[in-house]
Amino acid sequence: MTASITIIGMGACGVAAFAEATIRLAASPQPGVSFDLVERDDDLGPGLAFGTDQPGHLLNTESRLMGLYAHEPRHFRDWLRARRALDEDAAEYAPRAEYGAYVREVFAEARRRAEDAGITVRVHRSEAVAIEGGRDDAHVRLTDGTTIAADYVLLALGTPKPRRFAHLDGRPGYIDFPWPAARLRNGVDRDAEVIVLGSSLSAIDTLATLLDEKHRGRIHFVSREGMLPRVEIPAPEAPFERRHFTLSAMHRLMRERGRRFSIVDLFRLFRREAEEASDTPIDWRAEDRFGGDALAALDIDIARAEAHGELFQRILTAARYEASEMWDLLSPRDRARFGRWLAPHFATARFTMPIVNARRIAAAGARGQLTVRGGVASTEWDDDTCGFVASFADGDTLRAPVVVNATGTAMQLDDIPDALVTDLVARGWLHAHPSGGIEAHRHSGAVITRDREAPRLYAIGELVNAVQRDTNAVWFNVACAERAVQDMLAKVAGTRA
């Protein structure tokens, strides 16, 4: 009996899934299992996130967490050490181009492992645009006319470009996504004033590209919140023993009170954890940076990181392995409240930037080249001046000939312009989760659909952001890829029993 597994998207997530599958099948063969690997880009492995060659594009996660093999988070660190000297007492945020080379090597090794084990692997350099048929006769249709018979399909679609600000599409000087970096290198005059929509990690990557290219014009980060990510402590992660902000404490509250855990409970536990761990009283009003002076706060954050004193970061990173299960304890109503009340503050403390990037931003601000502003209300095209106008809640405006949409990846299902996603939604095989992405099983990534005859679909990465929460972290996606592969192979074995 044969079983075909199709992986759509061969960036880091797809490679991690394929590598895990070949490891398991080489160790415990299941004859007849084959793989179809679909990737629209010529370069298999790095994907959009790690296909960059910009020297200023660094990983935002320390190398000790970036291994692509399940249960081997340090594998990338070991790979680096075999190629160049590393300071074992320092954190290492490698260039993304270097990580792209690592992903290519993991993929090549997985292909060799498959060949040695007699596993059939077919690579399709095309784009998947539809899945036709049903549970027992599914076919993936590609833009080159190829159709692939698939018993199981894993959607590893990577970083979806959002539809936000679609009203600016086609305007001269509008760049709807900062990736690939060549769009900025080739599309922005070095003396042009630039408005960057967003002030988080994607905006920082945009700034890095422009500064790498010796940009001379002023650059403005504009967003609703006006906050920058906090700064990663420049040292290997130190242990932090949580006493209150734990999955155990949350579950205990539910058991004792007989009602669901709430977003208010979540913040109270975090606050208690921070206050007990802090050597000095915490000024919570000062820590609310919404609409504040982001560059002044950055100076504070750099000093805290250098002193290893970024407490919020230490608490949240220590909780990373429980975060998905914590999220699962919240009701849909409280997840929505989290998005409105806490999400921006959580993101700045959890998804931090390397200190080298922080210093680069601070230097750009100090010389007057960079501003960071909150309270943006709209960004429009002005026919009279043939340029863009960003309007703020206080009535102020900002004009520039170039706008870069760096608001991050698409989170809501209807905000993802991918042709395959659109097709699957139209067929009723993908359903929007109220907090973002699609409905899927939190553990296995199996897509939840109301159509019992739908193809056997799985998803990892941003497509399941609301269910699994930490889907912008490679280490988390590697763990999810392992579970998805484990579930698929168990089902293949079960049909043969």
Tab-separated table of C-alpha atoms in Angstrom:
chain	number	residue	atom	x	y	z
A	1	MET	CA	0.000	0.000	0.000
A	2	THR	CA	1.351	3.442	-0.941
A	3	ALA	CA	0.947	6.755	0.848
A	4	SER	CA	1.886	10.114	-0.621
A	5	ILE	CA	2.710	13.086	1.600
A	6	THR	CA	2.841	16.502	-0.057
A	7	ILE	CA	4.588	19.392	1.678
A	8	ILE	CA	3.641	22.773	0.232
A	9	GLY	CA	6.293	25.356	1.061
A	10	MET	CA	9.911	24.355	1.487
A	11	GLY	CA	11.184	27.134	3.702
A	12	ALA	CA	12.465	26.394	7.201
A	13	CYS	CA	9.140	24.896	8.373
A	14	GLY	CA	8.802	22.603	5.364
A	15	VAL	CA	12.434	21.521	5.611
A	16	ALA	CA	12.050	20.752	9.331
A	17	ALA	CA	9.004	18.575	8.601
A	18	PHE	CA	10.678	16.755	5.714
A	19	ALA	CA	13.874	16.177	7.721
A	20	GLU	CA	11.914	14.776	10.670
A	21	ALA	CA	9.923	12.479	8.383
A	22	THR	CA	13.064	11.068	6.758
A	23	ILE	CA	14.672	10.470	10.173
A	24	ARG	CA	11.640	8.533	11.373
A	25	LEU	CA	11.200	6.544	8.169
A	26	ALA	CA	14.884	5.665	7.946
A	27	ALA	CA	14.730	4.322	11.516
A	28	SER	CA	11.304	2.635	11.161
A	29	PRO	CA	10.629	2.030	7.440
A	30	GLN	CA	7.120	2.182	6.051
A	31	PRO	CA	7.471	0.950	2.460
A	32	GLY	CA	5.493	2.886	-0.106
A	33	VAL	CA	5.569	6.275	1.647
A	34	SER	CA	6.653	8.967	-0.813
A	35	PHE	CA	7.036	12.742	-0.725
A	36	ASP	CA	6.164	15.551	-3.094
A	37	LEU	CA	7.874	18.802	-2.131
A	38	VAL	CA	6.376	21.971	-3.626
A	39	GLU	CA	8.258	25.283	-3.609
A	40	ARG	CA	7.597	28.222	-5.906
A	41	ASP	CA	11.031	29.809	-5.379
A	42	ASP	CA	14.111	28.454	-7.134
A	43	ASP	CA	16.062	28.335	-3.867
A	44	LEU	CA	14.733	25.459	-1.773
A	45	GLY	CA	15.261	25.759	1.959
A	46	PRO	CA	15.797	29.342	3.108
A	47	GLY	CA	12.387	30.665	2.114
A	48	LEU	CA	11.566	34.356	2.283
A	49	ALA	CA	12.779	34.834	5.861
A	50	PHE	CA	16.269	33.398	5.431
A	51	GLY	CA	16.903	33.880	1.723
A	52	THR	CA	18.267	37.373	2.269
A	53	ASP	CA	21.875	38.289	1.586
A	54	GLN	CA	21.751	41.630	3.424
A	55	PRO	CA	24.589	41.828	5.984
A	56	GLY	CA	22.383	43.795	8.404
A	57	HIS	CA	19.688	41.113	8.532
A	58	LEU	CA	20.329	39.140	11.708
A	59	LEU	CA	18.393	36.386	13.402
A	60	ASN	CA	16.194	37.715	16.197
A	61	THR	CA	16.626	34.485	18.162
A	62	GLU	CA	19.850	33.315	19.768
A	63	SER	CA	21.657	30.496	17.940
A	64	ARG	CA	21.144	27.992	20.769
A	65	LEU	CA	17.425	27.812	19.929
A	66	MET	CA	17.615	27.694	16.134
A	67	GLY	CA	18.299	24.015	15.391
A	68	LEU	CA	16.006	22.506	12.749
A	69	TYR	CA	15.961	19.037	14.257
A	70	ALA	CA	13.333	18.224	16.875
A	71	HIS	CA	14.851	17.878	20.367
A	72	GLU	CA	18.190	19.258	19.096
A	73	PRO	CA	17.775	23.033	19.515
A	74	ARG	CA	21.553	23.569	19.646
A	75	HIS	CA	22.184	21.857	16.314
A	76	PHE	CA	22.548	25.186	14.488
A	77	ARG	CA	24.941	26.417	17.180
A	78	ASP	CA	27.034	23.283	16.688
A	79	TRP	CA	26.912	23.807	12.916
A	80	LEU	CA	28.212	27.348	13.394
A	81	ARG	CA	30.973	26.245	15.764
A	82	ALA	CA	32.276	23.799	13.164
A	83	ARG	CA	32.683	26.685	10.721
A	84	ARG	CA	33.922	29.614	12.776
A	85	ALA	CA	35.033	30.542	16.255
A	86	LEU	CA	32.264	31.358	18.736
A	87	ASP	CA	32.422	33.030	22.113
A	88	GLU	CA	30.748	30.501	24.387
A	89	ASP	CA	30.046	33.220	26.953
A	90	ALA	CA	28.202	35.434	24.466
A	91	ALA	CA	24.923	35.279	22.624
A	92	GLU	CA	25.205	34.720	18.874
A	93	TYR	CA	22.703	36.290	16.483
A	94	ALA	CA	23.944	34.991	13.171
A	95	PRO	CA	23.311	36.676	9.826
A	96	ARG	CA	20.180	35.312	8.212
A	97	ALA	CA	22.158	34.461	5.100
A	98	GLU	CA	24.261	32.119	7.236
A	99	TYR	CA	21.128	30.499	8.606
A	100	GLY	CA	19.851	30.120	5.057
A	101	ALA	CA	22.996	28.136	4.223
A	102	TYR	CA	22.311	25.949	7.260
A	103	VAL	CA	18.727	25.257	6.156
A	104	ARG	CA	19.967	24.283	2.669
A	105	GLU	CA	22.410	21.834	4.233
A	106	VAL	CA	19.742	20.260	6.449
A	107	PHE	CA	17.536	19.847	3.380
A	108	ALA	CA	20.356	18.270	1.345
A	109	GLU	CA	21.090	15.868	4.197
A	110	ALA	CA	17.416	14.891	4.402
A	111	ARG	CA	17.354	14.150	0.663
A	112	ARG	CA	20.444	11.945	1.002
A	113	ARG	CA	18.847	10.160	3.949
A	114	ALA	CA	15.692	9.551	1.909
A	115	GLU	CA	17.695	8.204	-1.022
A	116	ASP	CA	19.687	5.856	1.218
A	117	ALA	CA	16.430	4.579	2.740
A	118	GLY	CA	14.769	4.072	-0.642
A	119	ILE	CA	12.170	6.794	-0.044
A	120	THR	CA	10.814	8.380	-3.216
A	121	VAL	CA	11.065	12.172	-3.223
A	122	ARG	CA	9.749	14.374	-6.032
A	123	VAL	CA	10.562	18.104	-6.052
A	124	HIS	CA	8.206	20.519	-7.844
A	125	ARG	CA	9.464	24.051	-8.464
A	126	SER	CA	6.056	25.580	-8.945
A	127	GLU	CA	3.227	27.164	-6.966
A	128	ALA	CA	0.292	25.218	-5.557
A	129	VAL	CA	-2.948	27.021	-6.370
A	130	ALA	CA	-5.687	24.490	-5.620
A	131	ILE	CA	-6.491	21.130	-4.084
A	132	GLU	CA	-9.156	19.150	-5.885
A	133	GLY	CA	-10.998	15.938	-5.171
A	134	GLY	CA	-11.613	14.804	-1.626
A	135	ARG	CA	-10.406	12.680	1.238
A	136	ASP	CA	-9.551	9.606	-0.841
A	137	ASP	CA	-8.723	11.229	-4.184
A	138	ALA	CA	-7.080	14.574	-3.395
A	139	HIS	CA	-4.912	16.188	-6.065
A	140	VAL	CA	-2.766	19.293	-5.621
A	141	ARG	CA	-2.815	21.484	-8.738
A	142	LEU	CA	0.251	23.572	-9.591
A	143	THR	CA	0.629	26.618	-11.826
A	144	ASP	CA	2.712	24.626	-14.321
A	145	GLY	CA	-0.232	22.295	-14.933
A	146	THR	CA	1.086	19.424	-12.815
A	147	THR	CA	-1.303	17.615	-10.492
A	148	ILE	CA	-0.041	15.628	-7.513
A	149	ALA	CA	-2.000	12.796	-5.926
A	150	ALA	CA	-1.806	13.389	-2.178
A	151	ASP	CA	-3.007	11.283	0.737
A	152	TYR	CA	-1.759	13.907	3.210
A	153	VAL	CA	-0.959	17.580	2.600
A	154	LEU	CA	1.116	19.730	4.948
A	155	LEU	CA	0.668	23.471	4.451
A	156	ALA	CA	3.976	25.114	5.376
A	157	LEU	CA	3.313	28.382	3.579
A	158	GLY	CA	5.847	30.477	5.451
A	159	THR	CA	5.500	34.235	5.818
A	160	PRO	CA	2.278	35.411	4.184
A	161	LYS	CA	2.324	38.916	2.775
A	162	PRO	CA	-0.645	40.875	4.164
A	163	ARG	CA	-3.357	42.639	2.192
A	164	ARG	CA	-3.190	45.644	4.526
A	165	PHE	CA	-3.070	49.047	2.779
A	166	ALA	CA	-4.263	47.526	-0.489
A	167	HIS	CA	-5.578	50.982	-1.434
A	168	LEU	CA	-1.939	52.018	-1.953
A	169	ASP	CA	-1.116	49.184	-4.345
A	170	GLY	CA	0.228	50.426	-7.660
A	171	ARG	CA	1.147	53.893	-6.425
A	172	PRO	CA	4.708	54.902	-7.369
A	173	GLY	CA	6.963	54.689	-4.340
A	174	TYR	CA	4.779	52.193	-2.446
A	175	ILE	CA	6.509	48.939	-1.432
A	176	ASP	CA	3.918	46.543	-0.044
A	177	PHE	CA	6.379	44.168	1.665
A	178	PRO	CA	10.052	44.595	2.640
A	179	TRP	CA	10.931	41.108	1.348
A	180	PRO	CA	12.874	40.223	-0.690
A	181	ALA	CA	15.325	42.989	0.179
A	182	ALA	CA	16.040	43.698	-3.494
A	183	ARG	CA	12.733	45.572	-3.598
A	184	LEU	CA	14.195	48.159	-1.236
A	185	ARG	CA	17.673	48.116	-2.736
A	186	ASN	CA	16.352	48.773	-6.225
A	187	GLY	CA	13.235	50.795	-5.465
A	188	VAL	CA	14.306	53.523	-3.026
A	189	ASP	CA	16.470	56.541	-3.851
A	190	ARG	CA	19.157	57.009	-1.196
A	191	ASP	CA	18.121	60.604	-0.525
A	192	ALA	CA	14.377	59.944	-0.374
A	193	GLU	CA	12.387	60.476	2.801
A	194	VAL	CA	10.754	57.164	3.739
A	195	ILE	CA	7.700	56.330	5.828
A	196	VAL	CA	7.870	52.811	7.257
A	197	LEU	CA	4.482	51.484	8.364
A	198	GLY	CA	5.184	49.608	11.578
A	199	SER	CA	7.795	49.796	14.320
A	200	SER	CA	8.455	46.166	15.193
A	201	LEU	CA	10.889	43.567	13.854
A	202	SER	CA	9.863	43.900	10.192
A	203	ALA	CA	10.411	47.657	10.396
A	204	ILE	CA	13.842	47.081	11.904
A	205	ASP	CA	14.728	44.756	9.012
A	206	THR	CA	13.596	47.502	6.641
A	207	LEU	CA	15.846	50.011	8.379
A	208	ALA	CA	18.763	47.559	8.213
A	209	THR	CA	18.318	47.167	4.460
A	210	LEU	CA	18.221	50.907	3.890
A	211	LEU	CA	21.238	51.590	6.115
A	212	ASP	CA	23.202	48.743	4.498
A	213	GLU	CA	22.610	50.546	1.196
A	214	LYS	CA	23.954	53.828	2.638
A	215	HIS	CA	20.563	55.508	2.695
A	216	ARG	CA	20.873	59.225	3.436
A	217	GLY	CA	17.241	60.361	3.636
A	218	ARG	CA	15.163	60.526	6.796
A	219	ILE	CA	13.259	57.411	7.850
A	220	HIS	CA	10.064	57.480	9.923
A	221	PHE	CA	8.594	54.476	11.750
A	222	VAL	CA	4.864	55.124	12.169
A	223	SER	CA	2.421	52.819	13.957
A	224	ARG	CA	-0.586	52.941	16.240
A	225	GLU	CA	1.462	52.056	19.328
A	226	GLY	CA	4.740	53.820	18.539
A	227	MET	CA	6.713	51.177	20.448
A	228	LEU	CA	9.974	49.440	19.577
A	229	PRO	CA	10.810	45.875	20.612
A	230	ARG	CA	12.811	45.600	23.799
A	231	VAL	CA	16.450	44.550	23.661
A	232	GLU	CA	17.741	41.004	24.018
A	233	ILE	CA	20.194	40.437	26.863
A	234	PRO	CA	23.559	39.915	25.076
A	235	ALA	CA	24.460	36.703	26.901
A	236	PRO	CA	23.333	33.068	27.006
A	237	GLU	CA	19.941	32.766	28.625
A	238	ALA	CA	20.199	32.531	32.423
A	239	PRO	CA	17.787	30.325	34.382
A	240	PHE	CA	14.777	32.084	35.851
A	241	GLU	CA	12.585	30.190	38.263
A	242	ARG	CA	8.962	31.277	37.904
A	243	ARG	CA	6.714	30.974	40.937
A	244	HIS	CA	3.469	32.590	39.770
A	245	PHE	CA	3.451	33.034	35.994
A	246	THR	CA	3.232	29.295	35.381
A	247	LEU	CA	0.879	26.848	33.718
A	248	SER	CA	0.541	25.102	37.069
A	249	ALA	CA	-0.666	28.273	38.796
A	250	MET	CA	-3.151	28.977	36.030
A	251	HIS	CA	-4.570	25.466	36.118
A	252	ARG	CA	-4.819	25.602	39.905
A	253	LEU	CA	-6.870	28.804	39.718
A	254	MET	CA	-9.271	27.161	37.282
A	255	ARG	CA	-9.629	24.092	39.480
A	256	GLU	CA	-10.155	25.996	42.705
A	257	ARG	CA	-12.572	28.612	41.372
A	258	GLY	CA	-14.466	26.423	38.941
A	259	ARG	CA	-14.332	28.909	36.080
A	260	ARG	CA	-12.134	29.673	33.104
A	261	PHE	CA	-8.814	31.453	33.433
A	262	SER	CA	-9.059	35.081	32.243
A	263	ILE	CA	-6.809	37.696	30.717
A	264	VAL	CA	-7.018	39.672	33.980
A	265	ASP	CA	-5.757	36.603	35.851
A	266	LEU	CA	-2.922	36.289	33.354
A	267	PHE	CA	-1.724	39.838	33.902
A	268	ARG	CA	-2.071	39.600	37.677
A	269	LEU	CA	0.165	36.533	37.774
A	270	PHE	CA	2.721	38.221	35.517
A	271	ARG	CA	2.654	41.357	37.639
A	272	ARG	CA	3.114	39.396	40.852
A	273	GLU	CA	6.016	37.468	39.300
A	274	ALA	CA	7.739	40.660	38.205
A	275	GLU	CA	7.215	42.533	41.463
A	276	GLU	CA	8.581	39.722	43.609
A	277	ALA	CA	11.632	39.300	41.345
A	278	SER	CA	12.448	43.003	41.051
A	279	ASP	CA	14.999	44.602	43.333
A	280	THR	CA	13.173	47.932	43.107
A	281	PRO	CA	9.495	48.914	42.884
A	282	ILE	CA	8.149	48.749	39.313
A	283	ASP	CA	6.561	51.899	37.930
A	284	TRP	CA	3.867	50.230	35.824
A	285	ARG	CA	2.706	53.513	34.343
A	286	ALA	CA	6.208	54.204	33.056
A	287	GLU	CA	6.368	50.678	31.621
A	288	ASP	CA	3.255	51.419	29.538
A	289	ARG	CA	5.028	52.805	26.500
A	290	PHE	CA	2.010	53.124	24.238
A	291	GLY	CA	2.512	56.361	22.292
A	292	GLY	CA	5.583	57.346	24.317
A	293	ASP	CA	9.106	58.369	23.335
A	294	ALA	CA	10.340	55.115	21.811
A	295	LEU	CA	13.917	56.253	21.250
A	296	ALA	CA	14.272	57.416	24.860
A	297	ALA	CA	12.877	54.074	26.015
A	298	LEU	CA	15.380	52.339	23.738
A	299	ASP	CA	18.280	53.929	25.610
A	300	ILE	CA	16.829	52.560	28.841
A	301	ASP	CA	16.399	49.113	27.303
A	302	ILE	CA	19.957	48.984	25.995
A	303	ALA	CA	21.262	49.820	29.477
A	304	ARG	CA	19.009	47.179	31.055
A	305	ALA	CA	20.084	44.535	28.542
A	306	GLU	CA	23.766	45.295	29.089
A	307	ALA	CA	23.194	44.939	32.841
A	308	HIS	CA	21.186	41.708	32.308
A	309	GLY	CA	18.315	43.490	34.014
A	310	GLU	CA	15.480	43.165	31.468
A	311	LEU	CA	13.073	41.431	33.849
A	312	PHE	CA	9.961	41.245	31.642
A	313	GLN	CA	11.984	39.556	28.915
A	314	ARG	CA	13.429	37.018	31.366
A	315	ILE	CA	9.980	36.047	32.646
A	316	LEU	CA	8.447	35.646	29.213
A	317	THR	CA	11.356	33.762	27.687
A	318	ALA	CA	11.417	31.419	30.683
A	319	ALA	CA	7.733	30.711	29.985
A	320	ARG	CA	8.230	30.043	26.265
A	321	TYR	CA	7.704	26.275	26.482
A	322	GLU	CA	4.380	26.714	28.280
A	323	ALA	CA	3.113	29.708	26.299
A	324	SER	CA	1.033	27.739	23.803
A	325	GLU	CA	-0.731	25.816	26.572
A	326	MET	CA	-1.263	29.014	28.552
A	327	TRP	CA	-2.891	30.530	25.493
A	328	ASP	CA	-5.114	27.468	25.188
A	329	LEU	CA	-6.559	28.133	28.662
A	330	LEU	CA	-8.002	31.480	27.539
A	331	SER	CA	-11.512	31.691	26.136
A	332	PRO	CA	-12.097	33.224	22.680
A	333	ARG	CA	-13.385	36.346	24.436
A	334	ASP	CA	-10.216	36.666	26.508
A	335	ARG	CA	-8.002	36.019	23.491
A	336	ALA	CA	-9.690	38.966	21.817
A	337	ARG	CA	-9.140	41.040	24.967
A	338	PHE	CA	-5.490	40.041	24.932
A	339	GLY	CA	-5.231	41.396	21.385
A	340	ARG	CA	-6.777	44.713	22.416
A	341	TRP	CA	-5.129	45.208	25.817
A	342	LEU	CA	-1.860	43.334	26.128
A	343	ALA	CA	-0.642	42.072	22.743
A	344	PRO	CA	1.538	45.085	21.794
A	345	HIS	CA	3.172	45.167	25.247
A	346	PHE	CA	3.646	41.386	25.251
A	347	ALA	CA	5.181	41.469	21.767
A	348	THR	CA	7.754	44.134	22.618
A	349	ALA	CA	8.964	42.160	25.663
A	350	ARG	CA	8.760	38.679	24.129
A	351	PHE	CA	9.933	39.254	20.547
A	352	THR	CA	13.019	41.283	21.260
A	353	MET	CA	15.861	42.516	19.055
A	354	PRO	CA	19.590	41.793	19.228
A	355	ILE	CA	21.555	44.546	20.920
A	356	VAL	CA	23.539	45.239	17.732
A	357	ASN	CA	20.273	46.240	16.031
A	358	ALA	CA	19.249	48.318	19.046
A	359	ARG	CA	22.490	50.264	18.919
A	360	ARG	CA	22.075	50.826	15.205
A	361	ILE	CA	18.567	52.212	15.735
A	362	ALA	CA	19.752	54.413	18.611
A	363	ALA	CA	22.564	55.802	16.449
A	364	ALA	CA	20.153	56.578	13.599
A	365	GLY	CA	17.881	58.368	16.052
A	366	ALA	CA	20.754	60.294	17.620
A	367	ARG	CA	21.894	61.680	14.273
A	368	GLY	CA	18.331	62.682	13.390
A	369	GLN	CA	17.876	60.186	10.565
A	370	LEU	CA	15.215	58.079	12.308
A	371	THR	CA	12.007	59.022	14.103
A	372	VAL	CA	9.489	56.698	15.744
A	373	ARG	CA	5.919	57.936	16.067
A	374	GLY	CA	2.716	56.435	17.434
A	375	GLY	CA	-0.898	57.424	16.891
A	376	VAL	CA	-0.953	57.062	13.106
A	377	ALA	CA	-4.547	57.103	11.899
A	378	SER	CA	-4.223	56.697	8.130
A	379	THR	CA	-1.779	56.668	5.244
A	380	GLU	CA	-3.050	57.903	1.904
A	381	TRP	CA	-1.891	58.868	-1.580
A	382	ASP	CA	-2.063	62.580	-2.383
A	383	ASP	CA	-2.793	63.219	-6.065
A	384	ASP	CA	-1.813	66.894	-5.796
A	385	THR	CA	1.747	66.215	-4.623
A	386	CYS	CA	2.085	62.684	-6.074
A	387	GLY	CA	3.274	61.476	-2.689
A	388	PHE	CA	2.036	59.911	0.524
A	389	VAL	CA	0.525	61.503	3.618
A	390	ALA	CA	0.469	59.832	7.024
A	391	SER	CA	-2.099	61.424	9.330
A	392	PHE	CA	-1.960	61.186	13.112
A	393	ALA	CA	-4.611	61.247	15.796
A	394	ASP	CA	-3.320	64.583	17.093
A	395	GLY	CA	-3.957	66.217	13.709
A	396	ASP	CA	-0.335	66.238	12.578
A	397	THR	CA	0.710	64.925	9.173
A	398	LEU	CA	3.870	63.502	7.650
A	399	ARG	CA	4.649	63.498	3.923
A	400	ALA	CA	7.103	61.346	1.949
A	401	PRO	CA	7.573	60.025	-1.593
A	402	VAL	CA	8.174	56.439	-0.376
A	403	VAL	CA	6.101	54.187	1.889
A	404	VAL	CA	7.176	50.693	2.970
A	405	ASN	CA	4.572	48.400	4.484
A	406	ALA	CA	6.443	46.672	7.319
A	407	THR	CA	3.414	45.874	9.472
A	408	GLY	CA	4.391	42.213	9.648
A	409	THR	CA	2.847	39.027	8.372
A	410	ALA	CA	-0.829	38.480	7.722
A	411	MET	CA	-2.580	37.129	10.830
A	412	GLN	CA	-6.246	36.999	9.830
A	413	LEU	CA	-7.342	34.446	7.240
A	414	ASP	CA	-9.042	37.006	5.006
A	415	ASP	CA	-5.848	39.093	5.054
A	416	ILE	CA	-3.780	36.365	3.323
A	417	PRO	CA	-3.683	36.782	-0.481
A	418	ASP	CA	-2.230	33.306	-1.175
A	419	ALA	CA	-4.030	31.617	-4.096
A	420	LEU	CA	-4.096	28.190	-2.435
A	421	VAL	CA	-5.495	29.573	0.816
A	422	THR	CA	-8.192	31.420	-1.132
A	423	ASP	CA	-9.092	28.196	-2.955
A	424	LEU	CA	-9.294	26.126	0.231
A	425	VAL	CA	-11.464	28.734	1.953
A	426	ALA	CA	-13.809	28.839	-1.051
A	427	ARG	CA	-14.134	25.036	-0.953
A	428	GLY	CA	-15.022	25.186	2.753
A	429	TRP	CA	-11.911	23.261	3.809
A	430	LEU	CA	-10.280	26.054	5.818
A	431	HIS	CA	-12.221	27.946	8.472
A	432	ALA	CA	-11.161	31.211	10.089
A	433	HIS	CA	-10.275	31.091	13.759
A	434	PRO	CA	-11.771	34.092	15.603
A	435	SER	CA	-8.311	35.115	16.888
A	436	GLY	CA	-6.500	34.693	13.559
A	437	GLY	CA	-5.389	32.064	11.065
A	438	ILE	CA	-7.347	28.838	10.694
A	439	GLU	CA	-9.012	26.265	12.882
A	440	ALA	CA	-6.627	23.375	13.524
A	441	HIS	CA	-5.727	20.875	16.204
A	442	ARG	CA	-3.356	22.617	18.611
A	443	HIS	CA	-1.092	19.616	19.094
A	444	SER	CA	-0.903	17.925	15.686
A	445	GLY	CA	-1.724	20.835	13.376
A	446	ALA	CA	-4.426	18.746	11.665
A	447	VAL	CA	-6.835	21.147	9.963
A	448	ILE	CA	-10.315	21.152	11.488
A	449	THR	CA	-13.031	21.305	8.867
A	450	ARG	CA	-16.775	20.737	8.804
A	451	ASP	CA	-16.521	18.680	5.608
A	452	ARG	CA	-15.815	15.065	6.497
A	453	GLU	CA	-14.819	14.349	2.900
A	454	ALA	CA	-12.201	17.077	2.837
A	455	PRO	CA	-8.588	16.119	2.064
A	456	ARG	CA	-6.323	15.257	4.994
A	457	LEU	CA	-4.737	18.655	5.599
A	458	TYR	CA	-2.180	19.785	8.174
A	459	ALA	CA	-0.672	23.222	8.783
A	460	ILE	CA	2.331	24.699	10.578
A	461	GLY	CA	3.556	28.256	10.913
A	462	GLU	CA	1.644	31.511	10.672
A	463	LEU	CA	-1.456	29.850	9.215
A	464	VAL	CA	-2.232	28.427	12.667
A	465	ASN	CA	-1.122	31.473	14.673
A	466	ALA	CA	-4.247	31.745	16.828
A	467	VAL	CA	-4.261	28.064	17.774
A	468	GLN	CA	-0.572	27.591	18.536
A	469	ARG	CA	0.378	31.220	19.281
A	470	ASP	CA	4.217	31.141	19.035
A	471	THR	CA	4.279	30.497	15.290
A	472	ASN	CA	6.840	33.200	14.462
A	473	ALA	CA	9.494	31.281	16.440
A	474	VAL	CA	11.564	28.695	14.545
A	475	TRP	CA	12.092	26.490	17.603
A	476	PHE	CA	8.328	26.290	18.135
A	477	ASN	CA	7.584	25.532	14.491
A	478	VAL	CA	10.194	22.767	14.534
A	479	ALA	CA	8.365	21.178	17.480
A	480	CYS	CA	5.025	21.539	15.665
A	481	ALA	CA	6.515	20.023	12.488
A	482	GLU	CA	7.618	16.982	14.462
A	483	ARG	CA	4.135	16.497	15.899
A	484	ALA	CA	2.463	16.889	12.502
A	485	VAL	CA	4.810	14.340	10.932
A	486	GLN	CA	4.336	11.972	13.851
A	487	ASP	CA	0.552	12.173	13.458
A	488	MET	CA	0.623	11.626	9.694
A	489	LEU	CA	2.965	8.651	9.885
A	490	ALA	CA	0.932	7.121	12.719
A	491	LYS	CA	-2.191	7.370	10.571
A	492	VAL	CA	-0.372	5.826	7.609
A	493	ALA	CA	0.711	2.947	9.831
A	494	GLY	CA	-2.808	2.635	11.220
A	495	THR	CA	-4.373	2.191	7.781
A	496	ARG	CA	-1.990	-0.704	7.160
A	497	ALA	CA	-2.642	-2.479	10.442
